Coordinates of C-alpha atoms and ligand atoms in Angstrom, one line a residue:
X1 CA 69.7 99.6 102.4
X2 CA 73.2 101.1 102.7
X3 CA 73.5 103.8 105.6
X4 CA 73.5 107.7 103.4
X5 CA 77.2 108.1 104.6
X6 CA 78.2 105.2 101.9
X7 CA 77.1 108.0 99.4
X8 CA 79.9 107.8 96.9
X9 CA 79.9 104.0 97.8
X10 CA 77.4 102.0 95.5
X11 CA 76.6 99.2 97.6
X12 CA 73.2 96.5 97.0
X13 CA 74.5 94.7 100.1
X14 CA 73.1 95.3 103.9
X15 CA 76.4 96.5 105.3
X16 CA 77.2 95.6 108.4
X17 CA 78.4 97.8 111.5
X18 CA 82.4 97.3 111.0
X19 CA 81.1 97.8 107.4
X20 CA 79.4 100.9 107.8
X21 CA 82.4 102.1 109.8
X22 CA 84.9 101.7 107.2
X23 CA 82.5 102.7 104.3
X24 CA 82.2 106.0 106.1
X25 CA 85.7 106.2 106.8
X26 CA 86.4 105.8 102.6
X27 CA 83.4 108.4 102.0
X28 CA 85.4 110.8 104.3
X29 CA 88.7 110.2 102.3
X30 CA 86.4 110.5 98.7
X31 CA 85.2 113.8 100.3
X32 CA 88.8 115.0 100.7
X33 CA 89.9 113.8 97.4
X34 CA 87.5 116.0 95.4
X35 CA 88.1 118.9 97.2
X36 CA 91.8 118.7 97.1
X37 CA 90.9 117.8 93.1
X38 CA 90.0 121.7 93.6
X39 CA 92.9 122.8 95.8
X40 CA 90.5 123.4 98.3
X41 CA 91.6 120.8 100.9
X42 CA 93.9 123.4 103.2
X43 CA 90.3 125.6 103.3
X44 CA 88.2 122.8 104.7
X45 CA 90.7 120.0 106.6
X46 CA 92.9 123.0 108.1
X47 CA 96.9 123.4 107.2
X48 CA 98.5 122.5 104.1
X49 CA 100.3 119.1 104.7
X50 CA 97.1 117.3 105.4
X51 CA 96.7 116.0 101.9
X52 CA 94.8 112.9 102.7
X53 CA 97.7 110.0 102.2
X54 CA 95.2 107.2 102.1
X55 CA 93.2 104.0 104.1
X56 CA 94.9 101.2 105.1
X57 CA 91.8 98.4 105.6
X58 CA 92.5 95.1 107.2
X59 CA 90.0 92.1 108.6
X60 CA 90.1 88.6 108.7
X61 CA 88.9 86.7 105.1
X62 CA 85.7 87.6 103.6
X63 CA 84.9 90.4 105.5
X64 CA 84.2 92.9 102.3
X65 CA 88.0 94.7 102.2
X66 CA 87.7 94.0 98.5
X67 CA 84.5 95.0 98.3
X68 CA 84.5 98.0 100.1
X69 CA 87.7 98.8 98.4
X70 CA 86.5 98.0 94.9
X71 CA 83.3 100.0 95.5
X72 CA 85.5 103.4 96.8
X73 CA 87.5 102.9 93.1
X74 CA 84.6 102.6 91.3
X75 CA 83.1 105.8 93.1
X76 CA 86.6 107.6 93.4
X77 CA 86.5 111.3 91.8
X78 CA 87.3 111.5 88.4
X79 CA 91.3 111.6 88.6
X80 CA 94.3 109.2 87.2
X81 CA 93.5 105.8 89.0
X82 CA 94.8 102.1 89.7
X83 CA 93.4 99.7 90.9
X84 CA 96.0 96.2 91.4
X85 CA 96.8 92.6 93.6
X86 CA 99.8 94.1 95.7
X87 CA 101.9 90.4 94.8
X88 CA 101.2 91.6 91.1
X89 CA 102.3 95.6 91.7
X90 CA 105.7 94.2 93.4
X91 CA 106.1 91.6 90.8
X92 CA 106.2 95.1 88.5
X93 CA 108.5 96.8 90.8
X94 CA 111.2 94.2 91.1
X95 CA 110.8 94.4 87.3
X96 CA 111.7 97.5 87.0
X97 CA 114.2 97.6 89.3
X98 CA 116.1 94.7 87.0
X99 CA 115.7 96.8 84.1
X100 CA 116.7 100.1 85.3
X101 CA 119.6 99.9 87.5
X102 CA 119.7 103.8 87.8
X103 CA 121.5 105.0 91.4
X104 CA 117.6 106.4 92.5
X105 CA 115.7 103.4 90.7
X106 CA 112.8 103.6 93.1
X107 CA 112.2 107.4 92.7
X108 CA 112.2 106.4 88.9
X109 CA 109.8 104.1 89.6
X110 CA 107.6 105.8 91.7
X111 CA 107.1 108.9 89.2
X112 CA 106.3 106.0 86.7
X113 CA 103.1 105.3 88.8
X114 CA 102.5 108.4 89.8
X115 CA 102.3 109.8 86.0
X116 CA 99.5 107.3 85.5
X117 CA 97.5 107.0 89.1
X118 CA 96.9 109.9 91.9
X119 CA 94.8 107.1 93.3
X120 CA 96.6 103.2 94.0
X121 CA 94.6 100.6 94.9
X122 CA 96.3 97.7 96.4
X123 CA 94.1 94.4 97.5
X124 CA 95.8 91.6 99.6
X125 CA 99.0 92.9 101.0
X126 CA 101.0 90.6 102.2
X127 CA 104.7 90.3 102.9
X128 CA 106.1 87.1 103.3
X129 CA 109.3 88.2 100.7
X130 CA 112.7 89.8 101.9
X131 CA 112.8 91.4 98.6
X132 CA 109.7 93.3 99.4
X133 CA 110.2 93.7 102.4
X134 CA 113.4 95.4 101.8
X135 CA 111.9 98.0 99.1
X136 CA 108.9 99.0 100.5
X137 CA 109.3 101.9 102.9
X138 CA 111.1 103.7 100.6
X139 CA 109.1 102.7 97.6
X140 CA 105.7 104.5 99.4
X141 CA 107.4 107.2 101.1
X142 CA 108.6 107.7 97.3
X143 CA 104.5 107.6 96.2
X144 CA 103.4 109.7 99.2
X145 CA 106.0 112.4 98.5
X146 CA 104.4 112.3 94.2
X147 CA 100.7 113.1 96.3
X148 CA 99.9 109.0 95.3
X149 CA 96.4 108.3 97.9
X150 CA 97.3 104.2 98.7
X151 CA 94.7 102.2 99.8
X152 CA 95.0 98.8 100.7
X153 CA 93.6 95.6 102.4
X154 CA 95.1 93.1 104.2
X155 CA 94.6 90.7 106.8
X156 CA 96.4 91.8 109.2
X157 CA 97.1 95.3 110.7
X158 CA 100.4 96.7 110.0
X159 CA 102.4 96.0 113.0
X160 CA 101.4 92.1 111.8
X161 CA 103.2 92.8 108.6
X162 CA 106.2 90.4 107.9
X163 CA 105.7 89.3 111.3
X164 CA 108.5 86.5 111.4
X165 CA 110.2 87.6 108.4
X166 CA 114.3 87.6 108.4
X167 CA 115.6 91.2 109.4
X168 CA 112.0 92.4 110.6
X169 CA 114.0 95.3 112.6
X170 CA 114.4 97.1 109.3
X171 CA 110.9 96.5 108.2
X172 CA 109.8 97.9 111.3
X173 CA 110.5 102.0 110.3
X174 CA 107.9 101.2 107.5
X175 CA 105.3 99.8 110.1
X176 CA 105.2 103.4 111.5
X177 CA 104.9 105.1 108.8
X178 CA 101.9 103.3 107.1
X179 CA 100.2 103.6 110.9
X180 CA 100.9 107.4 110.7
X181 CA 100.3 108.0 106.9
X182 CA 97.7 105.8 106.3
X183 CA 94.3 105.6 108.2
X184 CA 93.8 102.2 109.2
X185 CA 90.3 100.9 109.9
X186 CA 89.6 97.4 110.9
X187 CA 86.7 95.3 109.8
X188 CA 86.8 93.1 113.1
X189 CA 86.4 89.5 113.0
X190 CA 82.9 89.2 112.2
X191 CA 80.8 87.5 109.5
X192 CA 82.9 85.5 106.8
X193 CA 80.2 86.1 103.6
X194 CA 81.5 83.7 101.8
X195 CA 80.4 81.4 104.4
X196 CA 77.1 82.5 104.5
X197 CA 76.2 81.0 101.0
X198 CA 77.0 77.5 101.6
X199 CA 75.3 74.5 100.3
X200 CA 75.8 70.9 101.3
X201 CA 77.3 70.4 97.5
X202 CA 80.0 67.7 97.4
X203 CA 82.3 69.2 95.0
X204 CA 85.5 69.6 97.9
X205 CA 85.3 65.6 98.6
X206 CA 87.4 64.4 101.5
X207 CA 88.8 62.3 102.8
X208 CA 91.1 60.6 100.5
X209 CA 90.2 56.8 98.7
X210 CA 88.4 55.0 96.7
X211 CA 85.0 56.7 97.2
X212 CA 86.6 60.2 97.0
X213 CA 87.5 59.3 93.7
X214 CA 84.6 57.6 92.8
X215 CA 83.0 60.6 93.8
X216 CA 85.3 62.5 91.4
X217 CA 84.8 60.1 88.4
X218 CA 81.0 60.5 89.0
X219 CA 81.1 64.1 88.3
X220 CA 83.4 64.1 85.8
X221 CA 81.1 62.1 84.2
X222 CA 78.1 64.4 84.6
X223 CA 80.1 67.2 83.5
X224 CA 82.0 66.3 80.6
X225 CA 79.2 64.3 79.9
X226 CA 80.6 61.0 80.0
X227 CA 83.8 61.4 78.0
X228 CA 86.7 59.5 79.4
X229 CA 88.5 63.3 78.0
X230 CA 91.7 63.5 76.6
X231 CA 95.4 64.8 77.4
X232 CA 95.7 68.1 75.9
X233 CA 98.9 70.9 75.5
X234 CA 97.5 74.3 75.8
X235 CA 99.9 76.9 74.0
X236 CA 101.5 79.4 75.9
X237 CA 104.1 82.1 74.9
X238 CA 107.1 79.8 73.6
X239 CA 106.2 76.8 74.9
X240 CA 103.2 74.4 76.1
X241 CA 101.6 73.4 79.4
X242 CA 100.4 69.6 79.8
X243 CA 96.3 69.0 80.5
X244 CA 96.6 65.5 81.6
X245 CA 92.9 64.8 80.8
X246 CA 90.3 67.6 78.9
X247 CA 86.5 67.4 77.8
X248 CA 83.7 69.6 77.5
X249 CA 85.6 72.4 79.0
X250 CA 86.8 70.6 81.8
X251 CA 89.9 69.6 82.5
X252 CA 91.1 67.0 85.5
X253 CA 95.0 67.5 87.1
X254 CA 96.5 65.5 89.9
X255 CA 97.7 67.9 92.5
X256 CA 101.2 67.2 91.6
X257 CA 101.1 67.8 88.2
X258 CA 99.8 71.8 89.5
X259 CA 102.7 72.1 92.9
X260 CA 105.2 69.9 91.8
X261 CA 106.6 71.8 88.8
X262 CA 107.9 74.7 88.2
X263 CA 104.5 76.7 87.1
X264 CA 103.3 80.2 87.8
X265 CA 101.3 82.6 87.2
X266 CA 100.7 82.3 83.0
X267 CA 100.3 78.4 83.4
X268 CA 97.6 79.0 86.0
X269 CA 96.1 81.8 84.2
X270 CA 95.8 79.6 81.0
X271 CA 93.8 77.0 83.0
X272 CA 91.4 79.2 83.9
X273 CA 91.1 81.1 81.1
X274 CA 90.4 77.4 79.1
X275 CA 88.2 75.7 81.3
X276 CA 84.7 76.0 83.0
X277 CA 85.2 73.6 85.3
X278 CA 88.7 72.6 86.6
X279 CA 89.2 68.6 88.8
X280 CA 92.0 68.7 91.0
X281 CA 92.8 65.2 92.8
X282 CA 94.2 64.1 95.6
X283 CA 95.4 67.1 97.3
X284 CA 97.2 66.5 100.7
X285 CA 98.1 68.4 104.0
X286 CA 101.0 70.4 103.3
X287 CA 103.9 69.9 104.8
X288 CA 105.6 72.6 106.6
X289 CA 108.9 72.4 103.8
X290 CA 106.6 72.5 101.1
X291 CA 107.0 75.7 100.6
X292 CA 106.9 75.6 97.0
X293 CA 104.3 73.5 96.4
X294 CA 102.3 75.5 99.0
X295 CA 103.1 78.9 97.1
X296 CA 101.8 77.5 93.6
X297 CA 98.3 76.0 95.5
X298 CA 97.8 79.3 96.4
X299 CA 98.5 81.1 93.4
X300 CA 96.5 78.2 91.6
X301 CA 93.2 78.8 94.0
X302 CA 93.3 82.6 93.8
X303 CA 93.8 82.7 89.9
X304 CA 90.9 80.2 89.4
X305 CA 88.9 82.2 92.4
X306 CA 89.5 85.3 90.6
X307 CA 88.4 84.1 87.1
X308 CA 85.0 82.4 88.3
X309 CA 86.2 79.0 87.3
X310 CA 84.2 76.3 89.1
X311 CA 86.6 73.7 90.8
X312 CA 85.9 70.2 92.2
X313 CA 88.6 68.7 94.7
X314 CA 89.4 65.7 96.6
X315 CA 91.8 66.5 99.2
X316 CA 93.2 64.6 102.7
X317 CA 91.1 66.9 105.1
X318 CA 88.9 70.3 104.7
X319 CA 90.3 73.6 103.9
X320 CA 91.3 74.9 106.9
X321 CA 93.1 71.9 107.6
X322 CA 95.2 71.7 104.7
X323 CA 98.3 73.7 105.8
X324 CA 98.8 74.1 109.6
X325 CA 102.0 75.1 109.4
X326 CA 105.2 76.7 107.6
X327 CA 105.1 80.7 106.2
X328 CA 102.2 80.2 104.4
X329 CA 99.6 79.2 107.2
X330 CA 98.5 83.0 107.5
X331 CA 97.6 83.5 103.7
X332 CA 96.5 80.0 103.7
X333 CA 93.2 81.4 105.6
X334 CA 92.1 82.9 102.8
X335 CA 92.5 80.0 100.3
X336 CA 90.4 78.1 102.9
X337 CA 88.0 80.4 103.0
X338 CA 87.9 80.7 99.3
X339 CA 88.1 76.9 98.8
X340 CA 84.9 76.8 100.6
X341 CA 82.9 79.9 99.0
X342 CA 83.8 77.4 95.4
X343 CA 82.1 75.1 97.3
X344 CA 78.9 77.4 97.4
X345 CA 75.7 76.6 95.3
X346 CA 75.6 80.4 94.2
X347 CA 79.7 79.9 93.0
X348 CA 78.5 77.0 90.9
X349 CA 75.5 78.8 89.6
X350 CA 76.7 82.2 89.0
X351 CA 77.9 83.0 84.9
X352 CA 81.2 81.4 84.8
X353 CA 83.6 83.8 82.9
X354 CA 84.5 82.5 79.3
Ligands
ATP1 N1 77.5 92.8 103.9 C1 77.5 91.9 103.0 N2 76.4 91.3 102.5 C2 76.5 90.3 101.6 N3 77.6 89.9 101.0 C3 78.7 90.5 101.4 C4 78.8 91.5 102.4 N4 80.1 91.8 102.6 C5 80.8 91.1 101.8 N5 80.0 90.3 101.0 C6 80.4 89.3 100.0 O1 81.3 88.3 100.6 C7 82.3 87.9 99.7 C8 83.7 88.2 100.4 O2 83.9 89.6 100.4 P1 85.4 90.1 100.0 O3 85.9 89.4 98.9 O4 85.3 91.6 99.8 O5 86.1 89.7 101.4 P2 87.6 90.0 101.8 O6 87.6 90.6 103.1 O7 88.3 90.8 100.7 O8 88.2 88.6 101.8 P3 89.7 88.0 101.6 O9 90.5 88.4 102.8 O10 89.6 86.6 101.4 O11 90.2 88.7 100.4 C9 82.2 88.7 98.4 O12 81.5 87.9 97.5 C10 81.3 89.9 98.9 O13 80.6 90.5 97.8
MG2 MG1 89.9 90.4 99.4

């Protein structure tokens, strides 16, 4: 199936040939990792200095990054390693920062993640944040200079990085150094899997009206099996978050009860971690100063993506349509793209995670 330079990579999918490329380009860095496990790395990759720094992997969405990158951890010698979404690492850092407040709190922080990971793992970079933007050059020079191996995906190369972002001069110094320190390999802008699995299932209903939420009410129907379902307060820490209507573990949300307030990561996580099945109506196009309510969508598809939940939608146009504009039209790709993999019989079939 999988070409014999994937070795350390254990792959059931036919890879394709950007595939193959990158998958031998993260065999090659495993190679390098074992040996310089064994101090051996100056004896067969020539002078000291040439520790392998790590693979920087970027491709449009649903072009394997994650799985590539997922299946390099999972094969990666046996030495301290971490495996995290880059929003959630920073999220940590600017934690840490807060707390510590020490003249050389990055160094601080950096030996913190070095103690616990040689290998870092970082899916979905992405910076759209001044606050990260800010940090990070000195934050990985800080992790290259502890030995830390970074590997990341994105969808963009690193000279797209921040690419309109406010005081991108000063980001730029950090663009050079992840092209020189890292290897990057690009996936090309082939096959979108996700696509691939389709079916003509009519849980992403659009456009907007009466049928759209007749269609709604049909399968909420089928699903809770014919409750009318019930508002609901599921408990989180030190306070509550509002299911407007719950059955059968389903629950049903107009779009604004999910953008419109001031919800996060917990609230989101909650939902999926509650539900099978999660209704969200009458989801419009975003508007280019929705920027909030754009940020929570987001958060709200990729928690429920990344928890298996199935979703059923009725929204104003299809995926790719829903935000044209504003920061967030970049990431929004790969909402779209996961929007319509939810869409895909084999989502809906597959064990749903509760
Ligand atoms: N060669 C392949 N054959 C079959 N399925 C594949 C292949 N490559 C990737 N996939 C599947 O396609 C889906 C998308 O892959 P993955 O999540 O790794 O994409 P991605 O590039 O990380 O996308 P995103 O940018 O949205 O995060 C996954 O379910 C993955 O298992
Ligand atoms: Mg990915």
């Amino acid at each position: 199936m999988v070409s014999t330079t994937t070795g350390p990579l254990n792959l059931s999918v036919q890879l394709d040939a950007a595939q193959q490329a990158v998958a031998a380009s993260l065999a090659d860095l495993n190679l390098k990792l074992r040996h310089s496990r064994r101090g051996l790395i100056s004896k067969f990759f020539g002078a000291a200095g040439q520790q392998p720094k790590g693979l920087y992997i970027w491709g449009t969405v649903g072009r394997g990054k994650t799985m590539l990158m997922d299946a390099f951890f999972a094969g990666a010698p046996d030495l301290p390693k971490r495996r995290v979404h880059f929003h959630g690492f920073m999220q940590e850092v600017h934690a840490a920062r807060a707390a510590h407040k020490t003249d050389d709190v990055i160094a601080e922080i950096a030996s913190g993640v070095a103690a616990k990971a040689r290998l870092l793992c970082l899916d979905e970079m992405q910076v759209v944040d001044i606050a990260d933007a800010m940090i990070l050059g000195r934050l990985f020079e800080a992790l290259w200079a502890r030995g830390v191996v970074i590997i990341t995906t994105s969808n963009q190369p690193p000279e797209g990085l921040y690419k309109d972002g406010l005081n991108r001069q000063l980001f730029l110094p950090f663009v050079k150094r992840l092209q020189e320190n890292l290897h990057v390999t690009h996936l090309g802008d082939g096959k979108d899997y996700r696509l691939g699995r389709l079916a003509a299932d009519e849980t992403y209903v659009t456009p907007l009206g009466p049928k759209a939420d007749a269609a709604l009410d049909l399968l909420w129907a089928k699903l809770a099996d014919g409750e009318a379902g019930l508002p609901m307060a599921l408990p989180l820490l030190g306070r509550t978050l509002k299911v407007p209507k719950a059955a059968h573990s389903c629950a049903r949300f107009e779009v604004s009860d999910l953008t419109d307030q001031a919800l996060g990561a917990p609230d989101f996580l909650a939902i999926a971690q509650n539900f099978n099945t999660v209704f969200v109506d009458h989801v419009t196009v975003f508007k280019a100063s929705e920027r909030n309510p754009v940020k929570r969508f987001i958060l709200f598809i990729d928690t429920l993506y990344d928890a298996g939940t199935r979703l059923v939608i009725s929204a104003e146009a299809a995926p790719e349509a829903l935000c044209l504009s504003g920061p967030h039209k970049i990431e929004f790709l790969r909402t779209a793209s996961r929007l319509r993999e939810m869409q895909s019989q084999s989502w809906w079939l597959r064990g749903v995670t509760q």
